[in-house]
XYZ file of C-alpha atoms in Angstrom:
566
model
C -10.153 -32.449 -6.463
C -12.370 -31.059 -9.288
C -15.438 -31.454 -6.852
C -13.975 -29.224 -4.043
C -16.427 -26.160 -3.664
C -13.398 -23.755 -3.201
C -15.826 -20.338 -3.916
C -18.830 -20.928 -1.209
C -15.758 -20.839 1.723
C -14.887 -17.194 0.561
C -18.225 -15.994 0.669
C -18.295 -17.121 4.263
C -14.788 -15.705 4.560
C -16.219 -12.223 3.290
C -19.623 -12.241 5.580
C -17.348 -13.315 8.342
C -15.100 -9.973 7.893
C -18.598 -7.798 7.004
C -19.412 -9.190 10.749
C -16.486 -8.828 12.824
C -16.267 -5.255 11.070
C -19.699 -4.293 11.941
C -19.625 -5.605 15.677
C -15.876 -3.538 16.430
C -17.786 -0.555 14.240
C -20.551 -0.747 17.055
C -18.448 -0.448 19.857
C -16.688 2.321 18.555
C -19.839 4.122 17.907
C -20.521 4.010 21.115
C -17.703 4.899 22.609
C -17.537 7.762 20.199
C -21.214 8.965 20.864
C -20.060 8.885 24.597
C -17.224 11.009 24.229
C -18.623 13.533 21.773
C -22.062 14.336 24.143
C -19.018 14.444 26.399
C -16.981 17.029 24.746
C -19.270 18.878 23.143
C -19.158 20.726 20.042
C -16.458 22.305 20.402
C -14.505 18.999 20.542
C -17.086 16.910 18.382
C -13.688 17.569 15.481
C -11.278 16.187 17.785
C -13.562 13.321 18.323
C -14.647 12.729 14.900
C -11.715 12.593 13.132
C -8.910 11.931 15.670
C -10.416 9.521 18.265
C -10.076 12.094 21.009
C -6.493 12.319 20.639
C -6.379 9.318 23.262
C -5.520 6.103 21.479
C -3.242 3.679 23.983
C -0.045 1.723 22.623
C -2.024 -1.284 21.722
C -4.663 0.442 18.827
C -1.767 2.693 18.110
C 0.615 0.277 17.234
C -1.431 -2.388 15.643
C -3.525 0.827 13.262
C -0.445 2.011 12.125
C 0.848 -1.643 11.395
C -2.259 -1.673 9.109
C -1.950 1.607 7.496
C 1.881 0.621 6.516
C 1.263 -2.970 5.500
C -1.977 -3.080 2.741
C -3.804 -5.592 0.730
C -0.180 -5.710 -1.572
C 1.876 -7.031 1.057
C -0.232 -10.100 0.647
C -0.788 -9.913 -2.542
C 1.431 -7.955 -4.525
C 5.020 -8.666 -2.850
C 4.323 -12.602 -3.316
C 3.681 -12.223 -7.067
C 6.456 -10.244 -7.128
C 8.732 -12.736 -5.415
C 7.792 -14.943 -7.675
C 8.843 -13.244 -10.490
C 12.259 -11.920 -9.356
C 13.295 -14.135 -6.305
C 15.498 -12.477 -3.561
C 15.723 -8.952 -4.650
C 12.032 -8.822 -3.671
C 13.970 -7.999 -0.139
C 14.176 -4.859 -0.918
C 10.471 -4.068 0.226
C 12.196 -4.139 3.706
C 14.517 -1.500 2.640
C 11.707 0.832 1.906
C 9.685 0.255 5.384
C 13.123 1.410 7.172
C 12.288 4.297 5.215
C 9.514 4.954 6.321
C 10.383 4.117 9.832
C 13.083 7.171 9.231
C 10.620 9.351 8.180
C 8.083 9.629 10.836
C 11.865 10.032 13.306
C 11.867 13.179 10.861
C 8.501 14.850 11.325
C 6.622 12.735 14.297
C 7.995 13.511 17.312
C 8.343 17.391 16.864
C 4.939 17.352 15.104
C 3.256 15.740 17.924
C 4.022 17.881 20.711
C 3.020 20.944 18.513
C -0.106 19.318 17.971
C -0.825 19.389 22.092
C 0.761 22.625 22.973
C -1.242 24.065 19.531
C -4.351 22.210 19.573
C -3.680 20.614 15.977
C -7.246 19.086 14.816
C -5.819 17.916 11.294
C -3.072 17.012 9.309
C -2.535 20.338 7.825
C -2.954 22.398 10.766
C 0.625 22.721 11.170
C 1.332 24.176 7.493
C -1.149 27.024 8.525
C 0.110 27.601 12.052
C 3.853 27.258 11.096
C 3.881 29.254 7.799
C 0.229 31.449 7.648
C -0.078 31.515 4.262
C -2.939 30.156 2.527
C -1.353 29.486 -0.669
C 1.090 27.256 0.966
C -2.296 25.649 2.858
C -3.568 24.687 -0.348
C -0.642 23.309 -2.320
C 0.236 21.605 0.780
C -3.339 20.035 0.791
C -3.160 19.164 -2.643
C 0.031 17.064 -2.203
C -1.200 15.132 0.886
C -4.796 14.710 -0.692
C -4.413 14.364 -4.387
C -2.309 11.177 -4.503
C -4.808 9.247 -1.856
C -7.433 9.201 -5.067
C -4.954 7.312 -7.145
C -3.911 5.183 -3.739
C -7.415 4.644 -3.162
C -8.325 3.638 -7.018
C -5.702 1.025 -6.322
C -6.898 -0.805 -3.468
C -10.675 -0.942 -5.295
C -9.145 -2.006 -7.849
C -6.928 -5.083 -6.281
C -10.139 -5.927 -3.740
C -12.308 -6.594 -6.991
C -9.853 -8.413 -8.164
C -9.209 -10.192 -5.433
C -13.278 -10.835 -4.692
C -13.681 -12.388 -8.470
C -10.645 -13.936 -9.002
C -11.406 -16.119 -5.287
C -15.387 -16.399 -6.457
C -14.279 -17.575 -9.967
C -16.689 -14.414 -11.461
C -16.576 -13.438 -14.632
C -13.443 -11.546 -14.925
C -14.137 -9.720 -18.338
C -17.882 -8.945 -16.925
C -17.966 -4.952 -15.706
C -21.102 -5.325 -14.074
C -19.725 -7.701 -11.679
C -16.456 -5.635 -11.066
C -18.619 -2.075 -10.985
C -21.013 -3.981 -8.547
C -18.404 -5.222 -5.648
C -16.488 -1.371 -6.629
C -19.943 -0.440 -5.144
C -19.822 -2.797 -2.458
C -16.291 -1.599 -0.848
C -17.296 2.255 -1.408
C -20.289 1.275 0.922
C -18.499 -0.369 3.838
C -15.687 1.878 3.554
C -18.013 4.908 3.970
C -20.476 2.903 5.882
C -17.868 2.423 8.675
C -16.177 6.130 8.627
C -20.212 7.262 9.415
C -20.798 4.372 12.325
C -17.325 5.737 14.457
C -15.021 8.119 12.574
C -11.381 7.335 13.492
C -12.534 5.684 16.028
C -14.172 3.011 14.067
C -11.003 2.850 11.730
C -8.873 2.722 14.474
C -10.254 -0.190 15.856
C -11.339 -2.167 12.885
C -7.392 -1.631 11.856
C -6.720 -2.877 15.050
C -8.150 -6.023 14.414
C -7.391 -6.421 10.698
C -3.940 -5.916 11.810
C -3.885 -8.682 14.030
C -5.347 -11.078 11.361
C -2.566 -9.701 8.993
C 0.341 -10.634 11.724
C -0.884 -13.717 12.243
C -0.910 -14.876 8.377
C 2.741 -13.202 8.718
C 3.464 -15.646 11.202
C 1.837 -18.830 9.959
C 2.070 -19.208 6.454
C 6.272 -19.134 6.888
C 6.082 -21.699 9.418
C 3.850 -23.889 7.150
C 6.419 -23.359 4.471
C 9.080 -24.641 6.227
C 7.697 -27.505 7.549
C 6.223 -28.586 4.465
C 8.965 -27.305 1.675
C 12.017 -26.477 3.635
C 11.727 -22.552 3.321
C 13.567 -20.433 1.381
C 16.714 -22.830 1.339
C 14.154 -25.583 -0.049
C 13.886 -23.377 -3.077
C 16.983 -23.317 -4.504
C 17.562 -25.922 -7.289
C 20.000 -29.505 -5.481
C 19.963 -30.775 -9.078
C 19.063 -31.251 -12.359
C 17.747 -34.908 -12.248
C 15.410 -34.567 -8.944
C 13.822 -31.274 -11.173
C 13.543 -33.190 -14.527
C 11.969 -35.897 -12.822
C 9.299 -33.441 -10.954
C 9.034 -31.563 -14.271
C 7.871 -34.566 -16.335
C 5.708 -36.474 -14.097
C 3.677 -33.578 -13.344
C 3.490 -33.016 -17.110
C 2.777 -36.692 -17.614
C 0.214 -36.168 -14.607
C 1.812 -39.001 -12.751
C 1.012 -38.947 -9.161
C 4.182 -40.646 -7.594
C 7.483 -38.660 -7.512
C 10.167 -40.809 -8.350
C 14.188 -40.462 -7.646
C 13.556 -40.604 -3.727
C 12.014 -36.934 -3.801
C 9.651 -36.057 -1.072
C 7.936 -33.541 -1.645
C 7.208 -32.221 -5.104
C 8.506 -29.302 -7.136
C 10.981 -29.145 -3.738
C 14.188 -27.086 -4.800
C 13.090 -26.485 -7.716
C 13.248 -22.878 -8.064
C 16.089 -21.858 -10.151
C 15.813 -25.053 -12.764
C 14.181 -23.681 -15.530
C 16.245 -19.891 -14.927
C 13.151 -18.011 -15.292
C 11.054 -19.594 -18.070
C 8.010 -20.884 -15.715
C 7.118 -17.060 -14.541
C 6.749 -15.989 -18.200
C 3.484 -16.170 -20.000
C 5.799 -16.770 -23.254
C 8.030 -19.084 -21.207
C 11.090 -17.351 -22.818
C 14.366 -17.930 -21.520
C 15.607 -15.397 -18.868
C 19.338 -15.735 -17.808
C 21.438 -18.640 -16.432
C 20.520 -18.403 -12.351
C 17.708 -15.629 -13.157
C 16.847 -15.732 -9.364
C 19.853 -15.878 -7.885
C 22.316 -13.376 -10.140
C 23.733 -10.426 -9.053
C 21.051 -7.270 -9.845
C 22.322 -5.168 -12.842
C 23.502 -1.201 -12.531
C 19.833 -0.264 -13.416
C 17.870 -2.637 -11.273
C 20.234 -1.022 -8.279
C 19.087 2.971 -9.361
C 15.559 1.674 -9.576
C 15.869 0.014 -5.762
C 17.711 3.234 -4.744
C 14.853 5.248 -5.700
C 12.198 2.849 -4.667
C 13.894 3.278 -1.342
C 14.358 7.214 -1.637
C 10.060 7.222 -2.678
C 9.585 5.954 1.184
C 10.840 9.081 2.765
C 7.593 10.740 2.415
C 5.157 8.141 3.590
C 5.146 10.267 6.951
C 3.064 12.972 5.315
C 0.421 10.718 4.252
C -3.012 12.246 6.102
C -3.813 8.980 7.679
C -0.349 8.720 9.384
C -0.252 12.223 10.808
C -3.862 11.218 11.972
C -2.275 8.528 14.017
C 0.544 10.573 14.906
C -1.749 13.867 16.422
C -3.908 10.934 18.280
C -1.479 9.163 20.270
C -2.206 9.650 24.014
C 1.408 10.125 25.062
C 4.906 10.462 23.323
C 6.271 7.280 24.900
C 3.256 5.176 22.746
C 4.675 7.104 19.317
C 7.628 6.224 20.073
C 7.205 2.695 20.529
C 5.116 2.168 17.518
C 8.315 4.434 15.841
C 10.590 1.253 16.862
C 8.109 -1.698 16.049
C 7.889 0.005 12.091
C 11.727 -0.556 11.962
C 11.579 -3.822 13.176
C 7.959 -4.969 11.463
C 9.707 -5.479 8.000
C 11.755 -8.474 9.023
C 8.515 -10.105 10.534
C 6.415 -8.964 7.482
C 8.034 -9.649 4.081
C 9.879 -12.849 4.734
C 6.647 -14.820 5.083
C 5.265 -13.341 1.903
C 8.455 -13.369 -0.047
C 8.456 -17.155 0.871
C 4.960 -17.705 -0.737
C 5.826 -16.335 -4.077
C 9.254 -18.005 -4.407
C 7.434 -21.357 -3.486
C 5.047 -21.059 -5.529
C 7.434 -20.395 -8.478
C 9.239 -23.517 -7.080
C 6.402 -25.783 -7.216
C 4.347 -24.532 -10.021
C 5.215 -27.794 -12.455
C 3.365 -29.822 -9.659
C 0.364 -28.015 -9.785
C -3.126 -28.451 -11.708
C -3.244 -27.461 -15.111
C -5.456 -25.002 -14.743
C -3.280 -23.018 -11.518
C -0.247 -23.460 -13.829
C -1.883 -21.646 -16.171
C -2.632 -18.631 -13.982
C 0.520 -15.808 -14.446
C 0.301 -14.221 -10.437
C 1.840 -17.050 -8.296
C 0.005 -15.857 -5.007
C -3.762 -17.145 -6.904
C -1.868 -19.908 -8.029
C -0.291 -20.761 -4.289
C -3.739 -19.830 -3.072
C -6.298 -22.525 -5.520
C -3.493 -25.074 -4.231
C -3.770 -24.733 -0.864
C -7.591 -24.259 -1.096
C -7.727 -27.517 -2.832
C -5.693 -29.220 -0.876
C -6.593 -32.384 1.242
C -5.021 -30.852 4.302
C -7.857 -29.121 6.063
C -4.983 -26.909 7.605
C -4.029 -25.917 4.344
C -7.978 -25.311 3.186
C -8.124 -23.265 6.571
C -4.887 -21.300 5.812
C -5.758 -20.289 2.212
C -8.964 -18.624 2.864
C -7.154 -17.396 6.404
C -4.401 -15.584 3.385
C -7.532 -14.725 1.311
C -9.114 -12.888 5.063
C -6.079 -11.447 5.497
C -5.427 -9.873 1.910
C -9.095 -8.331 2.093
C -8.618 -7.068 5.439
C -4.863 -5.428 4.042
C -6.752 -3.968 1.595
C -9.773 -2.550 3.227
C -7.647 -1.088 6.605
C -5.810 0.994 4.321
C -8.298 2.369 1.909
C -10.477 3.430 5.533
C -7.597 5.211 6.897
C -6.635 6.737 3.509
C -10.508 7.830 3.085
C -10.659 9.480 6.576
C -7.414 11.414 6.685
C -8.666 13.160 3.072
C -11.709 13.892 4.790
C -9.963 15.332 8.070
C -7.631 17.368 5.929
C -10.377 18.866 3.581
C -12.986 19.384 5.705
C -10.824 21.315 8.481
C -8.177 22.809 6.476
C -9.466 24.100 3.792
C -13.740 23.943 4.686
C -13.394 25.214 8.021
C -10.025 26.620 7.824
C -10.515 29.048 5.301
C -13.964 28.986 3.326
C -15.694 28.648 5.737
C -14.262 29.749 9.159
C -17.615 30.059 11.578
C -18.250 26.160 10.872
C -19.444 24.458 13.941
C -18.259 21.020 14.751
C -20.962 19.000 13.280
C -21.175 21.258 10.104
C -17.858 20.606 9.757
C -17.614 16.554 9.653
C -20.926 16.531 7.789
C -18.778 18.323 5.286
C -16.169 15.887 5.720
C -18.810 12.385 5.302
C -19.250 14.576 2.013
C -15.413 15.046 1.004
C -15.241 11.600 1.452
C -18.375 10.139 -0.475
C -16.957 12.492 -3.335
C -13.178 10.824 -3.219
C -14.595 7.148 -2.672
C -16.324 8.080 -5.851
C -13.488 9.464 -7.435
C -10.946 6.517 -6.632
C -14.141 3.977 -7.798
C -13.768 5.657 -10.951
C -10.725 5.031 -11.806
C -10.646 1.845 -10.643
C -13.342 0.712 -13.064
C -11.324 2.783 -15.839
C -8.430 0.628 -14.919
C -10.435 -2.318 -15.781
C -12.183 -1.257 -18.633
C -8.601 -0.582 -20.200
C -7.476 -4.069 -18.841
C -10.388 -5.246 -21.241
C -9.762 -3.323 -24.503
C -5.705 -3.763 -23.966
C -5.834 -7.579 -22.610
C -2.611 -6.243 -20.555
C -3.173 -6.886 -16.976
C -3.990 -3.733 -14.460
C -1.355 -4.173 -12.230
C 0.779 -2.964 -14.938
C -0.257 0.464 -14.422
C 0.137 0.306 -10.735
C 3.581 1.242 -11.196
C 2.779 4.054 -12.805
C -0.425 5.378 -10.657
C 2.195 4.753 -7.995
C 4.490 7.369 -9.678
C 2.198 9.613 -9.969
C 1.090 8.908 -6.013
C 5.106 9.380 -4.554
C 5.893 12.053 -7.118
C 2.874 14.606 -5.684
C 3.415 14.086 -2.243
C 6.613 13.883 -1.530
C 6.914 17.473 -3.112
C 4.999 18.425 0.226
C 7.654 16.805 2.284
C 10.353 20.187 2.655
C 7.305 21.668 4.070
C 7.157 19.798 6.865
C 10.687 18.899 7.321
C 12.133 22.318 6.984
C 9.305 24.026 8.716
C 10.038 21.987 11.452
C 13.725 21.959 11.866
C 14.812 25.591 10.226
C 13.387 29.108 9.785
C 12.543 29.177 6.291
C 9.719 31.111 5.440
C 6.545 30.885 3.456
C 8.063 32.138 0.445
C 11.056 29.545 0.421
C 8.794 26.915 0.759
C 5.933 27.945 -1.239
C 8.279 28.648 -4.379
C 10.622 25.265 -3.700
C 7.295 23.212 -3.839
C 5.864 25.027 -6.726
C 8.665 24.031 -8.439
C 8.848 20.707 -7.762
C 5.389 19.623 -8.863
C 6.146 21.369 -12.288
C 9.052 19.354 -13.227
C 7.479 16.632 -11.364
C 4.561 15.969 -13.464
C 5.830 17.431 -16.445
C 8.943 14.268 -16.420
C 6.109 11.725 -15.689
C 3.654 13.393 -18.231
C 6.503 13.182 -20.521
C 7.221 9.539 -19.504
C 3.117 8.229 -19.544
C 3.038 9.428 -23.130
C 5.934 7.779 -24.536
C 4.498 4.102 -22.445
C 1.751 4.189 -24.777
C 3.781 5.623 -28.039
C 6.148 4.431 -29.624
C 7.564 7.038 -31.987
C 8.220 9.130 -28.261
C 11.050 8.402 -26.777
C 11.726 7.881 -23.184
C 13.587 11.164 -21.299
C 16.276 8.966 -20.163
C 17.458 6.474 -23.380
C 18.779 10.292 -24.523
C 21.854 9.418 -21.783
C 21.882 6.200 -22.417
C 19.836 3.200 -24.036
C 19.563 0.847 -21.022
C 18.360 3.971 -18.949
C 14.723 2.962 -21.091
C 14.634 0.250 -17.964
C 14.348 3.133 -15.139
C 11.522 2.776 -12.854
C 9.016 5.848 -13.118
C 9.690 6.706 -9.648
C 13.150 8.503 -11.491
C 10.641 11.191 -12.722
C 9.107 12.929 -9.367
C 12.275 11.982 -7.572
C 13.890 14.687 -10.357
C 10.984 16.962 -9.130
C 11.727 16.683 -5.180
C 15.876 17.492 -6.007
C 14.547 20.654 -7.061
C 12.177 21.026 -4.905
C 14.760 20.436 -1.753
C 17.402 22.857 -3.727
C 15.019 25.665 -3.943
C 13.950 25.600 -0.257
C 17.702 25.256 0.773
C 18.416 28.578 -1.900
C 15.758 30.459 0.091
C 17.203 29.110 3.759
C 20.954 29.970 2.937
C 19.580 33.470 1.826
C 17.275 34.537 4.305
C 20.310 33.668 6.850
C 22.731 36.305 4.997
């Protein structure tokens, strides 16, 4: 097993994406150059940055599948799974969310956009309120957080590409070098087709993505018996897998199967920890505590804005009829139950198994690299074909949502504020020239901070993914405070002012709560807002802080709508 060549397979994995990227990219550069000689200059926008405002059901559905579900669905939620079990569930909760809030602003949004002739994602603020103070602030909370979003998902590919390579993790010229790499396709493919390009490359990322989601759970169950396969049957079967594979004996005695099966709950805990500290009597099956619920209940609360996101009002102004929105509407409510299980599965299988493994994946804290190297290594060539299929998949995650994310800043810079208001006699072509610049100068940006986010994993020795949580924070906490915009502008008559003042508002106490909170992370002798109510409240997720924020936020905006009605 120590001979397999396990890194020259993901090389071929990654040329094999470059390809099938470049091939779909040419297509839709062609189709693209078509239509824009076609439409002229006038309609060279429309083109550019929202495929002609004519994408079908099928690239509809299956771009905005990728633009929900990144790189951390494949990634992320396993390792997560296999740190806290069942509760990991509650990633479903927050898609339903989401699902909820494109009801909210979609449909209205969308037939605006035809009857108006909406050309970005902030054309509405502009036509609904006409004030160009809201136009900015609203840009700024739809724009700002993509940097951070986009810092992420350079960050996690990198990762990704050198953890699967075996690269020298601590070595910045390798990570700075592939952070080069994915700014270069990303922009690469944005230039070759526009949306049209993303669209379609989503389109078939997606499809690799659902069919990992379908796979690797059916695999599991064969093999380990799923997610009732996990659960502990007893002490002596465990203790038996748990000291052979110490030992290194092959063979499995007391009549067991397959190894590490059922295994899950044994050691409550202790095999996820680095420190292998003890946890809890049935850590992965106990009831969630009073915090742990206020931290889901906001995690669930932080999806309500995801509708707002410039890449899904993108997809939302380019649907080619109402009937397609609202079918891809009804497949995000129902995509969570075909998405998570699957990935859930691998981390709480891992977890299970982990005593069986090599030394050297045992040794590695994220159970998805861990489940990964073993299936890589196995002698199944099923197996070898399904873990670089999950390594395809989680690069393809990764890469459909940091293209999207990347062309929706660029649509809502370059028209609403370039063309919208500096500069107002653009003409088509100046304008997305000025948006291939907007986004070379946020792919920058996001690269950044993605290489700061290593360089501190190096000097701290405390893993990056740490600070997703609070990069995340940060993300939810700005643009959800440009929700009431779009929710009350389109369902009420509140005006500029209301609006204007009740988002204002919000971002203040908003980042001054997660300010407040990111110093007293990294210093000790500041304590954390919340241990003043009470001392478990120190375990409240940071999404508390710009949740705070949007209260006010929605309370000012209702002040101003009561008011103007008296």
């Amino acid at each position: 097993m120590a001979d397999v060549d396990i890194v020259t397979p993901v090389y071929f994995v990654m040329a094999f994406y470059v390809v099938a990227m470049c091939v779909v990219g040419y297509f839709a550069n062609r189709q693209n150059a078509a239509e824009e000689e076609k439409a002229g200059d006038e309609g060279a926008v429309k083109t550019h940055f929202l495929g002609g405002k004519n994408f079908g059901v099928v690239v509809l559905t299956l771009t905005s599948l990728a633009s929900v579900y990144s790189g951390f669905t494949v990634v992320g939620v396993p390792n997560e799974a296999g740190k806290n079990g069942y509760t990991t569930f509650r990633w479903v909760g927050i898609v339903i969310m989401v699902g909820i809030s494109m009801s909210i602003v979609n449909p209205r949004l969308r037939r605006l956009s035809v009857v108006r002739d909406y050309e970005s994602p902030g054309d509405f603020i502009m036509d609904r309120y006409n004030s160009i103070g809201m136009k900015c602030v609203a840009c700024f909370c739809m724009c700002a957080p993509q940097i951070l979003y986009l810092a992420v998902q350079f960050h996690a590919l990198t990762s990704l590409i050198i953890f699967s390579t075996k690269a020298d993790a601590s070595s910045m010229p390798s990570f700075v070098s592939w952070v080069v790499v994915g700014i270069f396709l990303l922009l690469f493919f944005e230039v070759v087709g526009g949306m049209r390009s993303v669209a379609y490359t989503d389109s078939v990322q997606g499809l690799i993505m659902c069919l990992v989601f379908l796979a690797v759970p059916v695999t599991i169950l064969s093999e380990y018996g799923g997610f009732g396969g996990q659960i502990a049957n007893g002490g002596s079967v465990c203790e038996a897998t748990v000291r052979n594979a110490t030992m290194g004996v092959g063979a499995i005695t007391n009549a067991i199967t397959k190894p590490g099966y059922g295994c899950i709950n044994y050691l409550n805990g202790e095999i996820i920890t680095q420190k292998k500290q003890f946890l809890g009597d049935n850590y992965f099956l106990r009831t969630p505590s009073f915090v742990n619920n206020i931290n889901d209940l906001n995690f669930y609360i932080g999806g309500i804005a995801f509708a707002i996101h410039p890449h899904i009002i993108q997809r939302t102004l380019s649907a080619k009829s109402d009937a397609d929105l609202k079918f891809v509407a009804r497949t995000i409510y129902a995509s969570p139950w075909f998405a998570f299980p699957g990935m859930i599965l691998v981390g709480m299988t891992a977890t299970a198994r982990k005593m069986t493994y090599s030394v050297g994946n045992q040794n590695i804290p994220a159970v998805f690299f861990a489940f990964v190297n073993e299936w890589r290594l196995d002698e199944s060539v099923y197996k070898n074909f399904m873990g670089y299929l999950i390594i395809l998949a989680a690069i393809a995650g990764i890469m459909s949502t940091a293209d999207s994310c990347l062309i929706g800043v660029s649509n809502t810079v370059s028209v609403d504020i370039y063309r919208g208001w500096y500069r107002p006699q653009a003409s088509g072509k100046q304008t997305i020239m000025f948006g291939k610049l907007v986004s070379l100068i946020t792919a920058l940006l996001s690269g950044f901070v993605a290489i700061y986010l290593h360089a501190e994993e190096l000097r701290s020795g405390k893993k990056a993914v740490l600070n997703y949580g609070t990069l995340l924070a940060f993300q939810n906490g700005i643009l959800i405070q440009g929700l009431p915009s779009f929710a009350f502008g389109l369902w009420t008559s509140i005006s500029s002012r209301g609006v204007l003042t009740g988002a204002v508002s919000g971002l203040f106490v908003a980042l001054t709560l997660m300010l407040i909170q990111a110093v007293a992370n990294t210093n000790d002798s500041v304590d954390k807002i919340w241990t003043n109510f009470h001392p478990d409240y120190a375990g409240f997720d940071p999404s508390i802080d710009p949740l705070v924020g949007a209260f006010v936020n929605i309370s000012v905006c209702f002040y101003f709508l009561l008011s103007e009605k008296r």
